[in-house]
Amino acid sequence: MSTTRKLIEALRERLGQADPLPSPPAIPRIQAPPARVFPTARTRSCYAEQAAAHTAAILGIGHVGTRYATDVVLQFQAELAVAHDAVHTVLPDDWAQSQGLLPLKSRVEDHHQFLLRPDLGRRLDEESLERLRGNAIQDVDIQPILADGLSAVATMGSGIRLLETFSNECRFRGWTVGTPMCAKYARVWLQDEIGETVGARVACILLGERPGLGTGDGLSAYMVYEPRMGKTDSDRNMISNIHARGIVPELAGRQLAMMAGAMLDQKTSGVSLDLSGLTAELGQAASGGYREPQRRVRLVETDR
Amino acid sequence: MQLAATIRGTKYRFDSIKEVLAKANPPKSGDDQAGISARDPVERVAARAVLAELTLHDLRENPVVPYELDELTRLVEDTLHADAYQAIRSLTVGQFREWLLETSTTGPLIRSISRGLTPEMAAAASKLMSNMDLMIVGAKCEVVVRANNTLGLPGRLSARLQPNHPTDNVEGILFSTREGLSYGCGDAVIGVNPATESAESTAEILRALNGVTTRNNIPTQNCVLSHVTVQMDALRLGDVPMDLMFQSFSGSEKGNRAFGISVALMDEAYAMMSELRSSHGPNFMYFETGQGSALSSDAHHGADQVTLEARCYGFARRYKPFLVNTVVGFIGPEYLEDGAQITRAALEDHFMGKLLGLPMGCDACFTYHSAMGQNELECLKVLLGAAGCSYLMSLPVGDDIMLNYQSTSFHDIPSVRGLVQRRPTPEFDAWLHEMGIMDGLKPGPRFGDPGVIR
């Protein structure tokens, strides 16, 4: 036998070649770990309780080993599912008409393309352009546009209420308001082509915003003075976080009308629009755009 | 120069090295959006075959943005290390890939020629590499940097603690900070993305974070990631404890103009930090990057997003940063469509950054409209840990309540460290042990107990 072979044999001997493999260890009594749950007002730890007064971050949730408790996993998965569901919901083709809105569509062909080609979502397809020219009131002060954006769930949820509140607030102020319309597969900049086509002084697109964890129902509104293609983000003003737990549609509609008034007065929009006179009324919208913290709600309840 | 290859009798011709680089790229939705990607998988391989035969000298002579048009190209060209370049200039890209993978090519050896590499060379090598190739070479590279602690030593994996808050509520930021520390996170930096871009607010957050690290004797760095000009204003306020200065980078002069920066501005910021920083060490800058940023401001010059990303690192290395990370999935599906593309980009960026001599970390993340799920993201974190990534991010449940995206969680950091057997920076490791938070790689008695932090 070669030396190597002998060494391998000796090694196998040392590893217990002749012994049977060990049997499984004795079974102990298994105890359920202490309850660790996603912190609700009723169940949260002292740290979670104190933190909740200052932040919506999920804190004070404890751990099992280095991982999450089961209840935390379920809450997290529910929040993630809500966000993904909002992104993947497609606005039904007949929804706009069923709501009495002029139906429009961007150059995007399907939802997958919508996510990958923002450029196509910023232009109207030929048919919609014809429909807009033929059916929409021209030369209006304000053109509101409802659209799906990144959450058709939000559009179908509180979109109509926001559209109506905003339009009524504008009429109440004596401005002419354009034909109510709804655009599918729309990005923010689509308001430029629509507004330019109908000759609006101000265009305002109301669309589903990119969902965050647990929030798939938020709308954002972007407004631009003298809409025309070639306008950039710095020409726009916006209000975000419009939903039942954030800025409610009724309040947002009123704030948007005030913003439109500032644009009509100052004949400009975006970074050069001075909203300092409206700080009290507009709140965070006047200061340029961060979101209010969302309030977290427990999403999973099981019947026992 | 002949740029053509034949596959199964079909001849594929390319007009420029820039086109070869773009078409050799693995599929990326951003390259599709720019209209520069290969039209099919066979053309992609043909481009790689052509690329494999080009020399590193060819790549130096053909930067993707011309010298005359772009200050980043000029910066790289004018500061390239002559001897290091001489050592590798005649290798083809194919040979360079093989040299990097050879067992005899050690981390220090790679480091010795790093300063002779242009970003285009690093990008080119990545295009001939599989994911595991990228990991093997990435893991070899050793980039050690020092501020208040020592980052990047072998067997180490650090974490940025990212306690963001949508209204910069300082109390809220500190609640997240204390919890993160109790999970062993925060040795790379405690870094806040502010909602408000003002010098006063930046200073206020820095002072609050400094209070925590001073009271508890924590060997780490603090940073508020406002625009560099805002941080410079904050420094001018006087007596502001700024350990690291931050800025986002893009891969072309035009892209950086959209970010409101230039080489001259960054030089000025660097000089200011050299004088006024509160950290103790030779490295004090922090940069973030991410594939697609140039295209999003129409500043890509027809080049692909991997090559442009590498050019960010060519810029970054001028300032000997303490931290550089790609924010890989943040930009959205129009640039990186799904989990496969985000994973690939993360490994590419880590490889290219390390190869160019940077302490490279990664924000492994996705936005909720990308086609990536939680399990895929968890896999990516482990891959990055195995690839020797310098640091990951960490947030409560990985959820950024300010920027609305999903990243690494407080719980993920000790989990990945345990799986790939890596520990935090030695100084922070000792602090965690003293506090009872960690016992080596295992959770200690006070693990996950934020009450331990004052």
Coordinates of N, CA, C and O in Angstrom, one line a residue, chain B residues 159-260:
Chain B
A159 N -21.3 48.0 8.7 CA -22.6 48.4 8.3 C -22.8 49.9 8.6 O -22.4 50.4 9.6
R160 N -23.4 50.6 7.6 CA -23.9 51.9 7.8 C -25.3 51.8 8.6 O -26.1 51.1 8.1
L161 N -25.4 52.6 9.6 CA -26.7 52.7 10.2 C -27.4 53.9 9.6 O -26.8 55.0 9.5
Q162 N -28.6 53.7 9.1 CA -29.3 54.7 8.3 C -30.7 55.1 8.9 O -31.7 54.6 8.5
P163 N -30.6 55.9 10.0 CA -31.8 56.2 10.8 C -32.7 57.4 10.2 O -33.0 58.3 10.9
N164 N -33.0 57.3 8.9 CA -33.7 58.4 8.2 C -35.1 58.7 8.8 O -35.7 57.8 9.4
H165 N -35.5 59.9 8.7 CA -36.8 60.3 9.2 C -37.4 61.3 8.2 O -36.7 62.2 7.8
P166 N -38.7 61.2 7.8 CA -39.3 62.0 6.8 C -39.4 63.5 7.1 O -39.5 64.3 6.2
T167 N -39.3 63.9 8.4 CA -39.3 65.3 8.7 C -38.0 65.7 9.6 O -38.0 66.7 10.2
D168 N -37.0 64.8 9.5 CA -35.8 65.1 10.3 C -36.0 65.3 11.8 O -35.3 66.0 12.5
N169 N -37.1 64.6 12.3 CA -37.3 64.7 13.7 C -36.1 64.0 14.5 O -35.9 62.8 14.3
V170 N -35.4 64.9 15.2 CA -34.1 64.4 15.8 C -34.4 63.3 16.8 O -33.7 62.3 16.8
E171 N -35.4 63.4 17.6 CA -35.7 62.3 18.6 C -36.0 61.0 17.8 O -35.5 59.9 18.2
G172 N -36.8 61.1 16.7 CA -37.1 59.9 15.9 C -35.8 59.3 15.3 O -35.6 58.1 15.4
I173 N -34.9 60.1 14.9 CA -33.6 59.7 14.3 C -32.8 58.9 15.4 O -32.3 57.8 15.2
L174 N -32.9 59.5 16.6 CA -32.1 58.9 17.7 C -32.7 57.5 18.2 O -32.0 56.6 18.6
F175 N -34.0 57.4 18.1 CA -34.6 56.1 18.5 C -34.2 55.0 17.6 O -33.8 54.0 18.0
S176 N -34.2 55.3 16.2 CA -33.7 54.4 15.3 C -32.2 54.1 15.5 O -31.8 52.9 15.4
T177 N -31.4 55.1 15.8 CA -30.0 55.0 16.0 C -29.7 54.0 17.1 O -28.9 53.1 17.0
R178 N -30.3 54.2 18.3 CA -30.1 53.4 19.4 C -30.4 51.9 19.2 O -29.7 51.0 19.5
E179 N -31.6 51.7 18.5 CA -32.0 50.4 18.2 C -30.9 49.7 17.3 O -30.5 48.6 17.5
G180 N -30.5 50.4 16.3 CA -29.5 49.9 15.3 C -28.2 49.5 16.0 O -27.7 48.4 15.7
L181 N -27.7 50.4 16.9 CA -26.5 50.1 17.6 C -26.6 48.8 18.4 O -25.7 48.0 18.5
S182 N -27.8 48.6 19.0 CA -28.0 47.4 19.8 C -28.0 46.1 19.0 O -28.0 45.0 19.6
Y183 N -28.1 46.2 17.7 CA -27.9 45.0 16.8 C -26.5 44.9 16.2 O -26.3 44.1 15.3
G184 N -25.6 45.8 16.7 CA -24.3 45.7 16.2 C -24.0 46.5 14.9 O -23.0 46.3 14.2
C185 N -25.0 47.3 14.5 CA -24.9 48.1 13.3 C -24.2 49.5 13.5 O -24.3 50.0 14.7
G186 N -23.6 50.1 12.5 CA -23.2 51.4 12.6 C -21.7 51.6 12.7 O -21.2 52.7 13.0
D187 N -20.9 50.6 12.4 CA -19.5 50.7 12.4 C -18.9 51.5 11.2 O -17.8 52.1 11.3
A188 N -19.6 51.4 10.1 CA -19.1 52.1 8.9 C -19.4 53.6 9.1 O -18.5 54.5 9.0
V189 N -20.6 53.9 9.5 CA -21.0 55.3 9.7 C -22.5 55.3 10.2 O -23.2 54.3 10.0
I190 N -22.8 56.3 11.0 CA -24.2 56.6 11.3 C -24.5 57.7 10.3 O -24.0 58.8 10.5
G191 N -25.3 57.4 9.3 CA -25.5 58.4 8.2 C -27.0 58.7 8.0 O -27.7 57.7 7.7
V192 N -27.4 59.9 8.0 CA -28.8 60.3 7.8 C -28.9 61.0 6.5 O -28.2 62.0 6.2
N193 N -29.9 60.6 5.7 CA -30.3 61.3 4.5 C -31.3 62.3 5.0 O -32.4 61.9 5.5
P194 N -31.0 63.6 4.9 CA -32.0 64.6 5.5 C -33.1 64.9 4.6 O -32.9 64.8 3.3
A195 N -34.3 65.3 5.1 CA -35.4 65.7 4.3 C -35.2 67.2 3.9 O -35.6 67.6 2.9
T196 N -34.6 67.9 4.8 CA -34.4 69.3 4.6 C -33.0 69.7 4.2 O -32.0 69.2 5.0
E197 N -32.7 70.4 3.2 CA -31.4 70.7 2.7 C -31.0 72.1 3.3 O -31.0 73.1 2.6
S198 N -30.7 72.1 4.6 CA -30.2 73.4 5.2 C -29.0 73.1 6.1 O -28.9 72.1 6.7
A199 N -28.1 74.1 6.1 CA -26.9 74.0 6.9 C -27.2 73.8 8.4 O -26.6 73.0 9.1
E200 N -28.3 74.6 8.9 CA -28.6 74.5 10.3 C -29.1 73.1 10.6 O -28.8 72.6 11.7
S201 N -30.0 72.6 9.8 CA -30.6 71.3 10.0 C -29.5 70.2 10.0 O -29.4 69.3 10.8
T202 N -28.6 70.3 9.0 CA -27.4 69.4 8.9 C -26.6 69.4 10.2 O -26.3 68.4 10.8
A203 N -26.3 70.6 10.7 CA -25.5 70.8 11.9 C -26.3 70.2 13.1 O -25.7 69.6 14.0
E204 N -27.6 70.5 13.2 CA -28.4 70.0 14.3 C -28.3 68.5 14.4 O -28.2 67.9 15.5
I205 N -28.5 67.8 13.2 CA -28.5 66.3 13.3 C -27.1 65.8 13.6 O -27.0 64.9 14.4
L206 N -26.1 66.4 13.1 CA -24.7 66.0 13.4 C -24.4 66.1 14.9 O -23.8 65.2 15.5
R207 N -24.9 67.2 15.5 CA -24.6 67.4 16.9 C -25.4 66.3 17.7 O -24.8 65.8 18.7
A208 N -26.6 66.0 17.3 CA -27.4 65.0 18.0 C -26.7 63.7 17.9 O -26.6 62.9 18.9
L209 N -26.2 63.3 16.7 CA -25.5 62.0 16.6 C -24.2 62.0 17.4 O -23.9 61.0 18.0
N210 N -23.5 63.1 17.3 CA -22.3 63.2 18.1 C -22.5 63.0 19.6 O -21.7 62.4 20.3
G211 N -23.7 63.5 20.0 CA -24.0 63.3 21.4 C -24.0 61.8 21.8 O -23.5 61.4 22.8
V212 N -24.7 61.0 20.9 CA -24.8 59.6 21.2 C -23.4 58.9 21.2 O -23.1 58.2 22.1
T213 N -22.6 59.2 20.1 CA -21.4 58.5 20.0 C -20.4 58.9 21.1 O -19.6 58.1 21.5
T214 N -20.5 60.2 21.5 CA -19.6 60.7 22.6 C -20.0 60.1 23.9 O -19.2 59.5 24.7
R215 N -21.3 60.2 24.3 CA -21.8 59.7 25.6 C -21.4 58.2 25.7 O -21.1 57.8 26.8
N216 N -21.5 57.5 24.7 CA -21.4 56.0 24.8 C -20.0 55.5 24.3 O -19.8 54.3 24.2
N217 N -19.1 56.5 24.0 CA -17.7 56.1 23.6 C -17.7 55.2 22.4 O -17.0 54.2 22.4
I218 N -18.5 55.5 21.4 CA -18.6 54.5 20.2 C -17.6 54.9 19.2 O -17.6 56.0 18.6
P219 N -16.7 54.0 18.8 CA -15.7 54.3 17.8 C -16.3 54.2 16.4 O -16.2 53.1 15.7
T220 N -16.9 55.2 15.9 CA -17.5 55.3 14.6 C -17.5 56.7 14.1 O -17.0 57.6 14.7
Q221 N -18.2 56.9 12.9 CA -18.3 58.2 12.2 C -19.7 58.6 12.1 O -20.6 57.8 12.0
N222 N -19.9 59.9 12.1 CA -21.3 60.5 11.8 C -21.2 61.2 10.5 O -20.2 61.8 10.1
C223 N -22.4 61.3 9.8 CA -22.5 62.0 8.6 C -23.9 62.3 8.3 O -24.8 61.5 8.6
V224 N -24.2 63.5 7.8 CA -25.5 63.9 7.2 C -25.3 64.1 5.7 O -24.5 64.9 5.3
L225 N -26.2 63.3 5.0 CA -25.9 63.2 3.5 C -26.7 64.3 2.8 O -27.5 64.1 1.9
S226 N -26.5 65.6 3.2 CA -27.1 66.7 2.4 C -26.1 67.0 1.2 O -25.0 66.4 1.2
H227 N -26.5 67.9 0.4 CA -25.6 68.3 -0.8 C -24.3 68.8 -0.2 O -24.3 69.5 0.8
V228 N -23.2 68.6 -1.0 CA -21.9 69.0 -0.4 C -21.8 70.5 -0.1 O -21.2 70.9 0.9
T229 N -22.5 71.3 -0.9 CA -22.5 72.8 -0.6 C -23.2 73.1 0.7 O -22.7 74.0 1.4
V230 N -24.2 72.3 1.0 CA -24.9 72.5 2.3 C -24.0 72.1 3.5 O -23.9 72.8 4.5
Q231 N -23.3 71.0 3.3 CA -22.3 70.5 4.3 C -21.2 71.6 4.5 O -20.7 71.8 5.6
M232 N -20.7 72.1 3.4 CA -19.7 73.2 3.5 C -20.2 74.4 4.3 O -19.5 74.9 5.2
D233 N -21.5 74.8 4.0 CA -22.1 75.8 4.8 C -22.2 75.5 6.3 O -22.0 76.3 7.2
A234 N -22.5 74.2 6.5 CA -22.6 73.8 7.9 C -21.3 73.9 8.6 O -21.2 74.3 9.8
L235 N -20.2 73.5 7.9 CA -18.9 73.6 8.5 C -18.6 75.1 8.8 O -17.9 75.4 9.8
R236 N -19.0 76.0 7.9 CA -18.7 77.4 8.2 C -19.5 78.0 9.4 O -19.1 79.0 9.9
L237 N -20.5 77.3 9.8 CA -21.2 77.7 11.0 C -20.3 77.6 12.2 O -20.5 78.3 13.2
G238 N -19.3 76.7 12.2 CA -18.3 76.6 13.2 C -18.7 75.6 14.2 O -19.9 75.4 14.6
D239 N -17.7 74.8 14.7 CA -17.9 73.9 15.8 C -19.0 72.8 15.5 O -19.8 72.5 16.3
V240 N -19.0 72.3 14.2 CA -19.9 71.3 13.9 C -19.1 70.0 13.7 O -18.2 69.9 13.0
P241 N -19.5 68.9 14.5 CA -18.8 67.7 14.5 C -19.1 66.9 13.2 O -20.0 66.0 13.2
M242 N -18.4 67.1 12.1 CA -18.6 66.4 10.9 C -17.4 65.4 10.7 O -16.3 65.8 10.4
D243 N -17.7 64.1 10.8 CA -16.6 63.1 10.7 C -16.4 62.8 9.2 O -15.2 62.6 8.8
L244 N -17.4 62.7 8.4 CA -17.3 62.4 7.0 C -18.1 63.4 6.2 O -19.2 63.8 6.7
M245 N -17.7 63.7 5.0 CA -18.4 64.6 4.1 C -18.9 63.7 3.0 O -18.2 62.9 2.4
F246 N -20.2 64.0 2.6 CA -20.9 63.1 1.6 C -21.1 63.8 0.3 O -21.4 65.1 0.3
Q247 N -21.2 63.1 -0.8 CA -21.7 63.6 -2.0 C -22.1 62.4 -3.0 O -21.4 61.4 -3.0
S248 N -23.1 62.6 -3.8 CA -23.5 61.6 -4.8 C -22.7 62.0 -6.1 O -22.5 63.1 -6.4
F249 N -22.2 60.9 -6.8 CA -21.4 61.1 -8.0 C -22.1 60.5 -9.2 O -22.8 59.5 -9.1
S250 N -21.9 61.1 -10.4 CA -22.3 60.6 -11.6 C -21.1 60.4 -12.5 O -20.0 60.9 -12.2
G251 N -21.3 59.6 -13.7 CA -20.1 59.2 -14.4 C -19.6 60.1 -15.6 O -18.8 59.7 -16.4
S252 N -20.2 61.3 -15.6 CA -19.7 62.2 -16.7 C -19.8 63.6 -16.1 O -20.5 63.9 -15.1
E253 N -19.1 64.6 -16.7 CA -19.1 65.9 -16.3 C -20.5 66.5 -16.3 O -21.0 67.2 -15.4
K254 N -21.2 66.2 -17.4 CA -22.6 66.7 -17.5 C -23.5 66.1 -16.5 O -24.4 66.8 -15.9
G255 N -23.3 64.8 -16.2 CA -24.1 64.2 -15.1 C -23.8 64.8 -13.8 O -24.8 65.0 -13.0
N256 N -22.6 65.1 -13.5 CA -22.2 65.8 -12.2 C -22.8 67.2 -12.2 O -23.1 67.7 -11.1
R257 N -22.8 67.9 -13.3 CA -23.4 69.2 -13.3 C -24.9 69.1 -12.9 O -25.4 70.0 -12.2
A258 N -25.6 68.1 -13.4 CA -27.0 67.9 -12.9 C -27.1 67.7 -11.4 O -28.0 68.0 -10.8
F259 N -26.0 67.1 -10.8 CA -25.9 66.9 -9.4 C -25.4 68.2 -8.7 O -25.3 68.2 -7.5
G260 N -25.1 69.2 -9.5 CA -24.6 70.5 -8.9 C -23.2 70.4 -8.4 O -22.8 71.1 -7.4

